[in-house]
Coordinates of C-alpha atoms in Angstrom, one line a residue:
M22 CA -29.1 -68.5 29.5
S23 CA -29.3 -71.1 32.2
L24 CA -31.6 -73.6 32.4
S25 CA -33.2 -72.2 35.6
R26 CA -34.4 -69.9 34.0
T27 CA -35.9 -72.5 31.6
K28 CA -37.7 -73.4 34.9
R29 CA -39.1 -70.7 35.3
I30 CA -40.6 -71.0 32.2
S31 CA -41.8 -74.5 32.4
S32 CA -43.3 -74.3 35.7
S33 CA -45.5 -71.0 34.0
N34 CA -46.8 -74.3 32.1
S35 CA -48.1 -76.2 34.9
V36 CA -45.6 -78.9 34.5
R37 CA -45.5 -81.5 36.4
S38 CA -43.7 -80.8 40.0
S39 CA -42.2 -83.2 42.6
S40 CA -39.8 -82.6 45.9
G41 CA -39.2 -78.5 45.0
S42 CA -37.7 -79.3 41.5
R43 CA -39.7 -79.5 38.3
R44 CA -39.5 -81.7 35.3
L45 CA -40.2 -80.7 31.7
S46 CA -43.1 -83.1 30.4
G47 CA -40.6 -84.5 27.5
F48 CA -38.3 -85.3 30.3
G49 CA -37.9 -88.8 32.2
P50 CA -35.5 -91.1 33.1
V51 CA -33.7 -92.9 30.2
Q52 CA -30.7 -94.3 29.4
G53 CA -27.8 -92.1 29.4
G54 CA -26.9 -89.9 32.6
F55 CA -28.0 -86.2 30.7
S56 CA -31.3 -87.3 30.2
G57 CA -32.2 -86.8 33.7
I58 CA -31.7 -83.0 34.5
S59 CA -33.1 -81.5 37.3
L60 CA -34.6 -78.0 36.8
S61 CA -34.3 -76.7 40.3
S62 CA -33.2 -73.2 41.6
S63 CA -29.6 -75.3 41.7
S64 CA -28.1 -75.3 38.2
L65 CA -26.9 -78.1 36.6
Y66 CA -24.3 -76.3 35.8
A67 CA -23.0 -74.7 39.5
G68 CA -19.9 -77.3 39.8
T69 CA -18.4 -74.6 36.2
N70 CA -18.0 -71.8 38.7
G71 CA -21.7 -70.1 37.5
H72 CA -20.5 -69.5 34.3
H73 CA -23.1 -69.3 31.6
H74 CA -22.9 -68.6 27.6
G75 CA -24.9 -65.3 26.9
L76 CA -25.1 -64.3 30.6
G77 CA -21.5 -64.0 32.3
A78 CA -17.7 -63.8 31.4
P79 CA -16.2 -66.9 29.7
L80 CA -14.9 -70.1 31.5
A81 CA -11.3 -68.7 32.5
S82 CA -10.6 -72.7 33.5
L83 CA -12.3 -76.3 33.3
S84 CA -12.5 -78.5 36.0
V85 CA -14.2 -81.8 35.1
N86 CA -15.3 -84.4 38.1
K87 CA -15.5 -87.8 37.1
S88 CA -17.4 -89.2 39.1
L89 CA -20.0 -87.0 37.8
L90 CA -19.5 -88.2 34.4
A91 CA -20.0 -91.9 35.4
P92 CA -23.2 -93.1 33.9
L93 CA -26.7 -93.2 36.0
N94 CA -27.9 -96.5 36.8
L95 CA -31.5 -95.3 36.8
E96 CA -34.6 -97.5 36.2
I97 CA -36.6 -96.4 32.8
D98 CA -40.0 -95.0 34.0
P99 CA -42.9 -96.8 32.7
N100 CA -45.5 -94.3 32.1
L101 CA -42.7 -92.6 29.5
S102 CA -44.1 -94.3 26.6
M103 CA -47.2 -93.9 27.7
S104 CA -46.6 -90.3 27.7
R105 CA -44.7 -90.3 25.2
A106 CA -47.3 -91.9 22.8
H107 CA -49.8 -89.2 24.9
E108 CA -47.6 -86.5 23.9
K109 CA -47.4 -87.8 19.9
E110 CA -50.9 -88.1 19.3
Q111 CA -51.7 -84.1 20.9
I112 CA -48.9 -83.4 18.4
K113 CA -51.2 -85.0 16.1
S114 CA -54.1 -83.2 16.8
L115 CA -52.5 -80.0 17.0
N116 CA -51.1 -80.2 13.6
N117 CA -54.6 -81.7 12.4
R118 CA -55.8 -78.2 13.9
F119 CA -53.5 -76.2 12.7
A120 CA -53.5 -77.5 9.3
T121 CA -57.4 -76.3 10.0
F122 CA -56.6 -73.3 11.0
I123 CA -54.9 -72.2 7.8
D124 CA -57.6 -73.9 5.5
K125 CA -59.7 -71.7 7.6
V126 CA -57.5 -68.9 6.5
R127 CA -57.1 -69.3 2.6
Y128 CA -61.0 -70.2 2.8
L129 CA -61.7 -66.4 5.2
E130 CA -58.5 -65.2 1.9
Q131 CA -60.7 -66.6 -0.8
Q132 CA -64.3 -64.8 1.1
N133 CA -62.7 -61.8 1.2
K134 CA -61.8 -62.1 -2.2
M135 CA -65.2 -62.4 -3.6
L136 CA -66.7 -60.5 -1.5
E137 CA -64.1 -57.8 -3.3
T138 CA -65.2 -59.5 -6.3
K139 CA -68.8 -58.3 -5.1
L140 CA -68.2 -55.6 -4.0
E141 CA -67.5 -54.3 -7.2
L142 CA -69.6 -55.9 -9.2
L143 CA -72.3 -54.0 -7.0
Q144 CA -70.9 -50.4 -7.3
G145 CA -70.3 -50.9 -10.9
Q146 CA -74.0 -52.3 -10.3
G147 CA -74.6 -49.1 -8.9
V148 CA -73.1 -47.4 -11.8
S149 CA -75.1 -48.9 -14.3
R150 CA -78.3 -48.0 -11.8
S151 CA -77.7 -44.3 -12.7
N152 CA -78.7 -45.0 -16.4
V153 CA -81.8 -46.8 -15.5
E154 CA -83.4 -44.1 -14.2
P155 CA -83.1 -41.9 -17.1
L156 CA -84.6 -44.9 -19.0
F157 CA -87.4 -44.6 -16.5
E158 CA -88.0 -40.5 -17.0
A159 CA -88.1 -41.4 -20.2
Y160 CA -90.7 -43.9 -20.0
M161 CA -92.9 -41.8 -17.2
A162 CA -92.5 -38.7 -20.1
G163 CA -93.7 -41.1 -22.9
L164 CA -96.8 -42.0 -20.4
R165 CA -97.1 -38.3 -19.8
R166 CA -97.3 -37.2 -23.0
Q167 CA -99.9 -40.1 -23.5
M168 CA -101.8 -39.0 -20.9
D169 CA -101.7 -35.4 -22.4
L170 CA -103.2 -36.7 -25.6
V171 CA -105.9 -38.6 -24.0
N172 CA -106.6 -35.7 -21.7
N173 CA -106.7 -33.4 -25.0
D174 CA -109.2 -36.6 -25.9
K175 CA -111.0 -36.0 -23.3
T176 CA -111.6 -32.4 -23.5
K177 CA -112.7 -32.8 -27.4
L178 CA -114.9 -35.9 -26.6
D179 CA -117.0 -33.9 -24.0
G180 CA -117.2 -30.8 -25.7
E181 CA -118.4 -33.1 -29.4
L182 CA -120.6 -35.0 -26.1
R183 CA -121.8 -31.5 -24.5
N184 CA -123.3 -30.9 -28.1
M185 CA -124.6 -33.5 -28.7
Q186 CA -126.0 -33.4 -25.5
G187 CA -127.8 -30.5 -27.1
L188 CA -128.7 -31.7 -30.1
V189 CA -130.2 -33.9 -27.8
E190 CA -132.0 -31.7 -26.3
D191 CA -133.1 -30.0 -28.8
Y192 CA -134.3 -32.8 -31.1
K193 CA -136.3 -33.9 -28.1
H194 CA -137.7 -30.3 -27.8
K195 CA -138.7 -30.6 -31.2
Y196 CA -140.2 -34.2 -30.4
E197 CA -142.3 -32.9 -27.5
D198 CA -143.3 -30.2 -29.6
E199 CA -144.4 -32.2 -32.4
I200 CA -146.1 -34.9 -29.9
N201 CA -148.1 -31.7 -28.7
K202 CA -149.0 -30.8 -32.6
R203 CA -150.3 -34.6 -33.0
N204 CA -152.1 -34.7 -29.6
N205 CA -153.8 -31.0 -30.7
L206 CA -155.0 -32.6 -34.6
E207 CA -156.1 -35.9 -32.2
N208 CA -158.0 -33.4 -30.8
D209 CA -159.6 -31.6 -33.4
F210 CA -159.8 -34.7 -35.6
V211 CA -162.5 -36.1 -32.4
I212 CA -163.8 -33.0 -31.7
L213 CA -164.2 -32.8 -36.3
K214 CA -165.7 -36.7 -35.9
K215 CA -168.3 -35.6 -33.5
D216 CA -169.1 -32.7 -35.5
V217 CA -169.5 -35.3 -38.7
D218 CA -171.4 -37.9 -36.2
S219 CA -173.4 -35.1 -34.9
A220 CA -174.0 -33.9 -39.0
Y221 CA -174.7 -37.2 -39.9
L222 CA -177.0 -37.2 -37.9
V223 CA -179.0 -34.8 -39.0
K224 CA -179.1 -35.8 -42.2
A225 CA -180.8 -38.8 -41.0
D226 CA -183.2 -36.9 -38.8
L227 CA -183.6 -34.4 -42.0
E228 CA -184.2 -37.6 -44.3
D229 CA -186.4 -38.8 -41.9
K230 CA -188.3 -35.6 -42.2
V231 CA -188.2 -35.4 -45.8
G232 CA -189.9 -39.3 -46.1
A233 CA -192.5 -38.3 -43.4
L234 CA -193.3 -35.1 -45.8
T235 CA -193.4 -37.0 -48.5
D236 CA -195.2 -39.4 -47.4
E237 CA -197.8 -36.7 -46.0
I238 CA -198.0 -34.4 -49.2
N239 CA -198.4 -38.3 -50.9
F240 CA -201.0 -38.9 -48.2
L241 CA -203.3 -35.8 -49.0
R242 CA -202.5 -35.9 -52.5
N243 CA -204.9 -39.5 -52.2
V244 CA -206.9 -38.2 -49.6
Y245 CA -207.6 -34.5 -52.0
E246 CA -207.8 -36.9 -55.3
E247 CA -210.5 -38.9 -53.7
E248 CA -212.6 -36.2 -53.2
L249 CA -212.3 -35.0 -56.4
R250 CA -213.9 -37.8 -57.5
E251 CA -216.7 -38.3 -55.2
L252 CA -217.4 -34.9 -55.7
Q253 CA -217.3 -35.6 -59.6
A254 CA -219.9 -38.3 -58.8
S255 CA -222.2 -36.6 -56.9
I256 CA -221.9 -33.7 -59.5
K257 CA -223.0 -36.2 -62.4
D258 CA -225.7 -37.6 -60.9
T259 CA -227.8 -34.4 -59.8
S260 CA -228.5 -32.1 -62.5
V261 CA -228.9 -28.8 -60.8
V262 CA -228.6 -25.7 -62.8
V263 CA -226.5 -23.3 -60.7
Q264 CA -225.7 -20.1 -61.4
M265 CA -222.3 -18.8 -60.6
D266 CA -220.7 -15.8 -60.3
N267 CA -217.9 -16.2 -62.5
S268 CA -215.8 -13.9 -61.4
R269 CA -215.0 -15.8 -58.0
S270 CA -215.2 -19.1 -59.5
L271 CA -212.3 -21.5 -58.3
N272 CA -210.1 -23.7 -60.0
M273 CA -209.6 -27.3 -57.5
E274 CA -207.1 -28.4 -59.2
Q275 CA -205.2 -25.6 -60.5
I276 CA -205.2 -24.9 -56.4
V277 CA -204.0 -28.3 -55.5
A278 CA -201.7 -28.1 -58.4
E279 CA -200.0 -24.9 -57.1
V280 CA -200.1 -26.2 -53.4
K281 CA -198.5 -29.4 -54.8
S282 CA -195.7 -27.6 -56.9
Q283 CA -194.7 -24.8 -54.2
Y284 CA -194.4 -28.3 -51.8
E285 CA -193.1 -30.3 -54.3
E286 CA -190.7 -27.1 -54.7
I287 CA -190.0 -26.6 -50.7
A288 CA -189.5 -30.1 -50.3
A289 CA -186.6 -30.4 -53.7
R290 CA -185.0 -26.6 -52.0
S291 CA -184.4 -28.1 -48.3
R292 CA -183.8 -31.6 -49.8
E293 CA -181.2 -29.4 -52.4
E294 CA -180.0 -27.4 -49.5
A295 CA -179.7 -30.1 -47.1
E296 CA -177.5 -31.9 -49.2
A297 CA -175.8 -29.2 -50.8
W298 CA -174.4 -28.3 -46.6
Y299 CA -174.2 -32.2 -45.9
K300 CA -172.0 -32.4 -49.1
N301 CA -170.0 -29.1 -48.0
K302 CA -169.6 -30.1 -45.0
F303 CA -168.7 -33.8 -46.0
D304 CA -166.1 -32.0 -48.7
Q305 CA -164.9 -29.7 -45.9
M306 CA -164.0 -32.5 -43.8
S307 CA -162.3 -34.9 -45.9
V308 CA -160.0 -31.8 -47.2
Q309 CA -159.5 -31.6 -44.0
A310 CA -159.1 -35.2 -43.4
S311 CA -156.6 -35.7 -45.9
Q312 CA -155.0 -32.6 -44.8
F313 CA -154.9 -33.8 -40.8
G314 CA -153.7 -37.4 -42.9
D315 CA -151.0 -35.3 -44.6
E316 CA -150.5 -33.3 -41.6
L317 CA -149.7 -36.4 -39.2
R318 CA -147.9 -38.5 -42.2
I319 CA -145.5 -36.0 -42.3
V320 CA -145.3 -35.8 -38.2
K321 CA -144.7 -39.4 -38.2
G322 CA -142.2 -39.2 -40.8
E323 CA -140.4 -36.3 -38.9
I324 CA -141.1 -38.5 -35.5
A325 CA -139.7 -41.8 -36.7
E326 CA -136.6 -39.7 -38.5
I327 CA -136.3 -37.7 -35.0
N328 CA -136.4 -41.8 -32.9
R329 CA -133.5 -42.7 -35.9
L330 CA -131.3 -39.8 -35.0
I331 CA -132.2 -40.4 -31.3
S332 CA -131.2 -43.8 -31.6
R333 CA -128.4 -42.9 -34.1
L334 CA -127.0 -39.8 -31.4
Q335 CA -127.7 -42.6 -28.5
S336 CA -125.5 -45.0 -30.2
E337 CA -122.7 -42.6 -30.5
I338 CA -123.2 -41.2 -26.8
E339 CA -122.9 -45.2 -26.3
A340 CA -119.6 -45.3 -28.2
V341 CA -118.0 -42.0 -26.7
K342 CA -118.7 -43.1 -23.6
A343 CA -117.3 -46.9 -24.0
Q344 CA -114.2 -45.4 -25.7
R345 CA -114.0 -42.9 -22.7
A346 CA -114.3 -45.5 -20.3
S347 CA -111.7 -47.7 -22.8
L348 CA -109.3 -44.7 -22.5
E349 CA -110.0 -43.9 -18.7
N350 CA -109.1 -47.8 -18.2
Q351 CA -105.9 -47.5 -20.0
L352 CA -105.1 -44.1 -18.7
A353 CA -105.8 -46.2 -15.2
E354 CA -103.3 -49.2 -16.6
A355 CA -100.5 -47.1 -18.0
E356 CA -100.5 -45.4 -14.5
E357 CA -100.4 -48.2 -12.9
R358 CA -98.0 -49.8 -14.6
G359 CA -95.5 -47.0 -14.0
E360 CA -96.5 -47.0 -10.5
L361 CA -95.4 -50.4 -10.3
A362 CA -92.9 -49.7 -12.4
V363 CA -91.2 -47.0 -10.6
K364 CA -92.2 -49.5 -6.9
E365 CA -90.5 -52.4 -8.5
A366 CA -87.5 -49.9 -9.3
K367 CA -87.1 -49.0 -6.0
A368 CA -87.7 -51.8 -3.8
R369 CA -85.0 -53.2 -6.9
I370 CA -82.2 -49.9 -5.5
R371 CA -83.5 -50.7 -2.0
D372 CA -82.5 -54.8 -2.3
L373 CA -79.1 -53.4 -4.2
E374 CA -78.8 -50.8 -1.2
E375 CA -79.0 -53.4 1.6
A376 CA -76.8 -55.9 -0.2
L377 CA -74.2 -53.7 -0.9
Q378 CA -74.8 -52.8 2.8
R379 CA -74.4 -56.3 4.0
S380 CA -71.8 -57.0 1.6
K381 CA -69.8 -54.0 2.9
Q382 CA -70.7 -55.1 6.7
D383 CA -69.7 -58.1 5.6
M384 CA -66.2 -57.5 4.4
A385 CA -65.9 -55.1 6.7
R386 CA -66.5 -58.1 9.4
Q387 CA -64.3 -60.2 8.0
L388 CA -61.7 -57.8 7.8
R389 CA -61.8 -57.5 11.6
E390 CA -62.1 -60.9 11.8
Y391 CA -58.9 -60.9 9.0
Q392 CA -57.0 -58.0 11.4
D393 CA -57.3 -60.2 14.6
L394 CA -56.3 -62.7 13.2
M395 CA -53.3 -61.2 11.6
N396 CA -52.9 -59.7 14.9
L397 CA -52.9 -63.1 17.0
K398 CA -50.6 -64.3 14.2
L399 CA -48.2 -61.6 14.7
A400 CA -48.5 -62.2 18.4
L401 CA -47.7 -65.8 18.0
D402 CA -44.7 -65.2 15.5
I403 CA -43.0 -63.5 18.1
E404 CA -44.1 -65.6 20.8
I405 CA -42.3 -68.5 18.6
A406 CA -39.5 -66.2 17.5
T407 CA -38.3 -66.6 21.2
Y408 CA -38.4 -69.3 21.6
R409 CA -36.7 -69.8 18.8
K410 CA -33.8 -67.4 20.2
L411 CA -34.3 -69.5 23.5
L412 CA -33.9 -72.5 21.7
E413 CA -30.9 -71.2 19.6
G414 CA -29.1 -69.5 23.1
E415 CA -29.6 -73.0 24.1
E416 CA -28.2 -74.5 21.3
D417 CA -25.1 -72.3 21.2
R418 CA -24.5 -72.4 25.1
W419 CA -24.9 -76.3 24.9
L420 CA -22.4 -75.9 21.4
W421 CA -19.9 -74.3 23.4
L422 CA -20.0 -75.8 26.6
F423 CA -19.3 -79.2 24.9
H424 CA -16.8 -77.5 22.8
S425 CA -14.9 -76.5 25.7
D426 CA -14.8 -80.4 27.3
S427 CA -13.8 -82.3 24.4
T428 CA -10.9 -81.7 25.0
T429 CA -10.9 -83.5 28.3
A430 CA -13.8 -86.1 27.4
E431 CA -13.7 -86.8 24.4
S432 CA -14.2 -90.3 25.2
S433 CA -16.9 -89.9 27.8
P434 CA -20.7 -91.7 27.1
E435 CA -22.5 -87.8 27.7
C436 CA -20.6 -86.1 24.5
T437 CA -21.7 -89.3 22.6
S438 CA -25.4 -88.7 23.8
F439 CA -25.5 -84.9 23.3
Q440 CA -27.0 -84.8 19.8
T441 CA -29.8 -87.0 21.6
N442 CA -30.0 -84.6 24.5
K443 CA -30.3 -81.7 21.9
N444 CA -33.3 -82.9 20.3
K445 CA -34.5 -84.1 23.1
L446 CA -34.4 -80.6 24.6
R447 CA -35.8 -78.8 20.9
E448 CA -38.9 -81.4 22.3
A449 CA -38.5 -80.1 25.7
Y450 CA -38.7 -76.8 24.2
L451 CA -41.7 -77.6 21.5
Q452 CA -43.8 -79.3 24.9
C453 CA -43.2 -76.6 26.7
Y454 CA -44.8 -73.7 24.4
L455 CA -47.8 -76.4 23.6
H456 CA -48.7 -76.6 27.4
N457 CA -48.5 -72.7 28.0
L458 CA -50.1 -72.5 24.7
M459 CA -52.6 -75.0 26.3
F460 CA -53.1 -72.8 29.9
M461 CA -52.5 -70.0 28.9
K462 CA -54.3 -69.4 25.6
P463 CA -56.6 -72.4 25.1
E464 CA -58.7 -70.6 22.7
I465 CA -55.4 -70.4 20.6
Y466 CA -54.2 -74.0 21.3
H467 CA -58.0 -75.0 20.4
D468 CA -58.7 -73.3 17.0
L469 CA -55.2 -72.5 15.3
F470 CA -52.1 -75.3 15.5
I471 CA -53.5 -77.8 14.1
H472 CA -51.4 -78.3 10.6
P473 CA -49.6 -81.5 10.1
F474 CA -46.3 -79.0 10.3
S475 CA -47.1 -76.9 13.5
S476 CA -44.0 -77.8 14.8
A477 CA -41.4 -76.7 12.6
Y478 CA -43.6 -73.6 12.0
L479 CA -43.1 -72.9 15.8
I480 CA -39.8 -73.8 16.1
Q481 CA -38.3 -73.3 12.6
G482 CA -34.3 -73.5 12.6
Q483 CA -31.4 -71.6 11.1
R484 CA -34.2 -71.0 7.9
G485 CA -36.1 -67.7 10.1
Y486 CA -39.4 -66.9 9.8
H487 CA -42.1 -68.9 7.8
T488 CA -46.1 -68.1 7.0
P489 CA -48.4 -70.6 7.2
W490 CA -48.3 -69.9 3.6
S491 CA -44.7 -71.0 3.2
D492 CA -43.6 -73.9 1.4
N493 CA -44.4 -77.4 3.1
R494 CA -40.5 -79.0 1.8
D495 CA -38.8 -75.8 3.9
I496 CA -40.7 -77.1 6.3
S497 CA -40.5 -80.1 6.9
E498 CA -37.0 -79.9 5.8
N499 CA -36.9 -77.9 9.3
Y500 CA -38.7 -80.6 10.9
T501 CA -36.7 -83.2 10.2
R502 CA -33.6 -80.9 11.0
L503 CA -35.6 -80.2 14.4
K504 CA -36.0 -84.0 14.6

């Protein structure tokens, strides 16, 4: 392949140009006539009848111009050392970047493996998640059974409560009836007490009347006795013969005695009748009072028993209400716990699904990045292989040319510097490729070629294609061969 094509490749890299000829950044005026090769449109090998290895027919004859074999007296470019130092620094920087890129690729592979492991773990958790649902369903079924039992107990307790309320109403009616009876008896007792009081007043009045009549009888008795004594005294002092009619004789003593006996009999009969009536009335009232007292005691006992029963029923009702409230609270708590557990399970499932989705998205993104990197690596490998083929073609052409010239120019200084110039040509092609990458694909230039053996990776010798994960020993050997 001609050097004019090499000139075209290097010109696309925007290498330094002067006076219509472009020089590679790795070339400069050094000792030896071969290092000052011009890359203009007129080829160095125009004197060899324009025959090129791999592009035309082999040379039929070779003529050598002795003046061209003489060493050129060229001065050393003062910027050469600086340029080479700068290029070495660039190569070191690129090697470091390439190493970082390889580490990044390895890190991405590790992350990819981790994500695959997480995906498998999450998928396994997804399988176990389906086993959680029967547990929750069994738990919820148990809660439903408990709720049914509680509802049955609640229905039973409601029936008992209604029965108790009916009994309470019955006892309330009985209590009200007994209260009414008691009130009636108290009213009767008050009425009887009023009658007793009126009878006692009548008794007192009759006793007063008896006393007054007794006093009147005594007074009349005294009056009659006094009149009788006066009459006897007047009769004793007067002697009068009186002939009296015996048929009409009056016995005053007998009359007085009869009147006295009549009054005494009337008084005694009145006293006996009053005493009998009062005694009978008192006995009746005592019997009624004792009966009323007994009935009152019985009613009071029944009322106390009803009050105790009401208190007991009220306490039982309160206990049933408290038990019902406790069961309702337990049921509400169980429902809340069940709902909370279901919500937590759903939230956990949602979180796991979101985590799985995020993991899938991350894995897909990293797979896309990995695919992009692999595509980019493939393109770079193709480009590297192209440059390697170019280098191999140039090496073969140089070897063929110098093998042909070895018979006539064996002692020439150009032959002695062939190996050095060949290595410089390789370095020049490496610089051409790096400059081309820097200007045409700066993102690749800054992100990829940062491995210490990037030059060995870019220009693998005759060992063939190597990936960034190849053995460093082979890369260093190839790099040593290129150097």
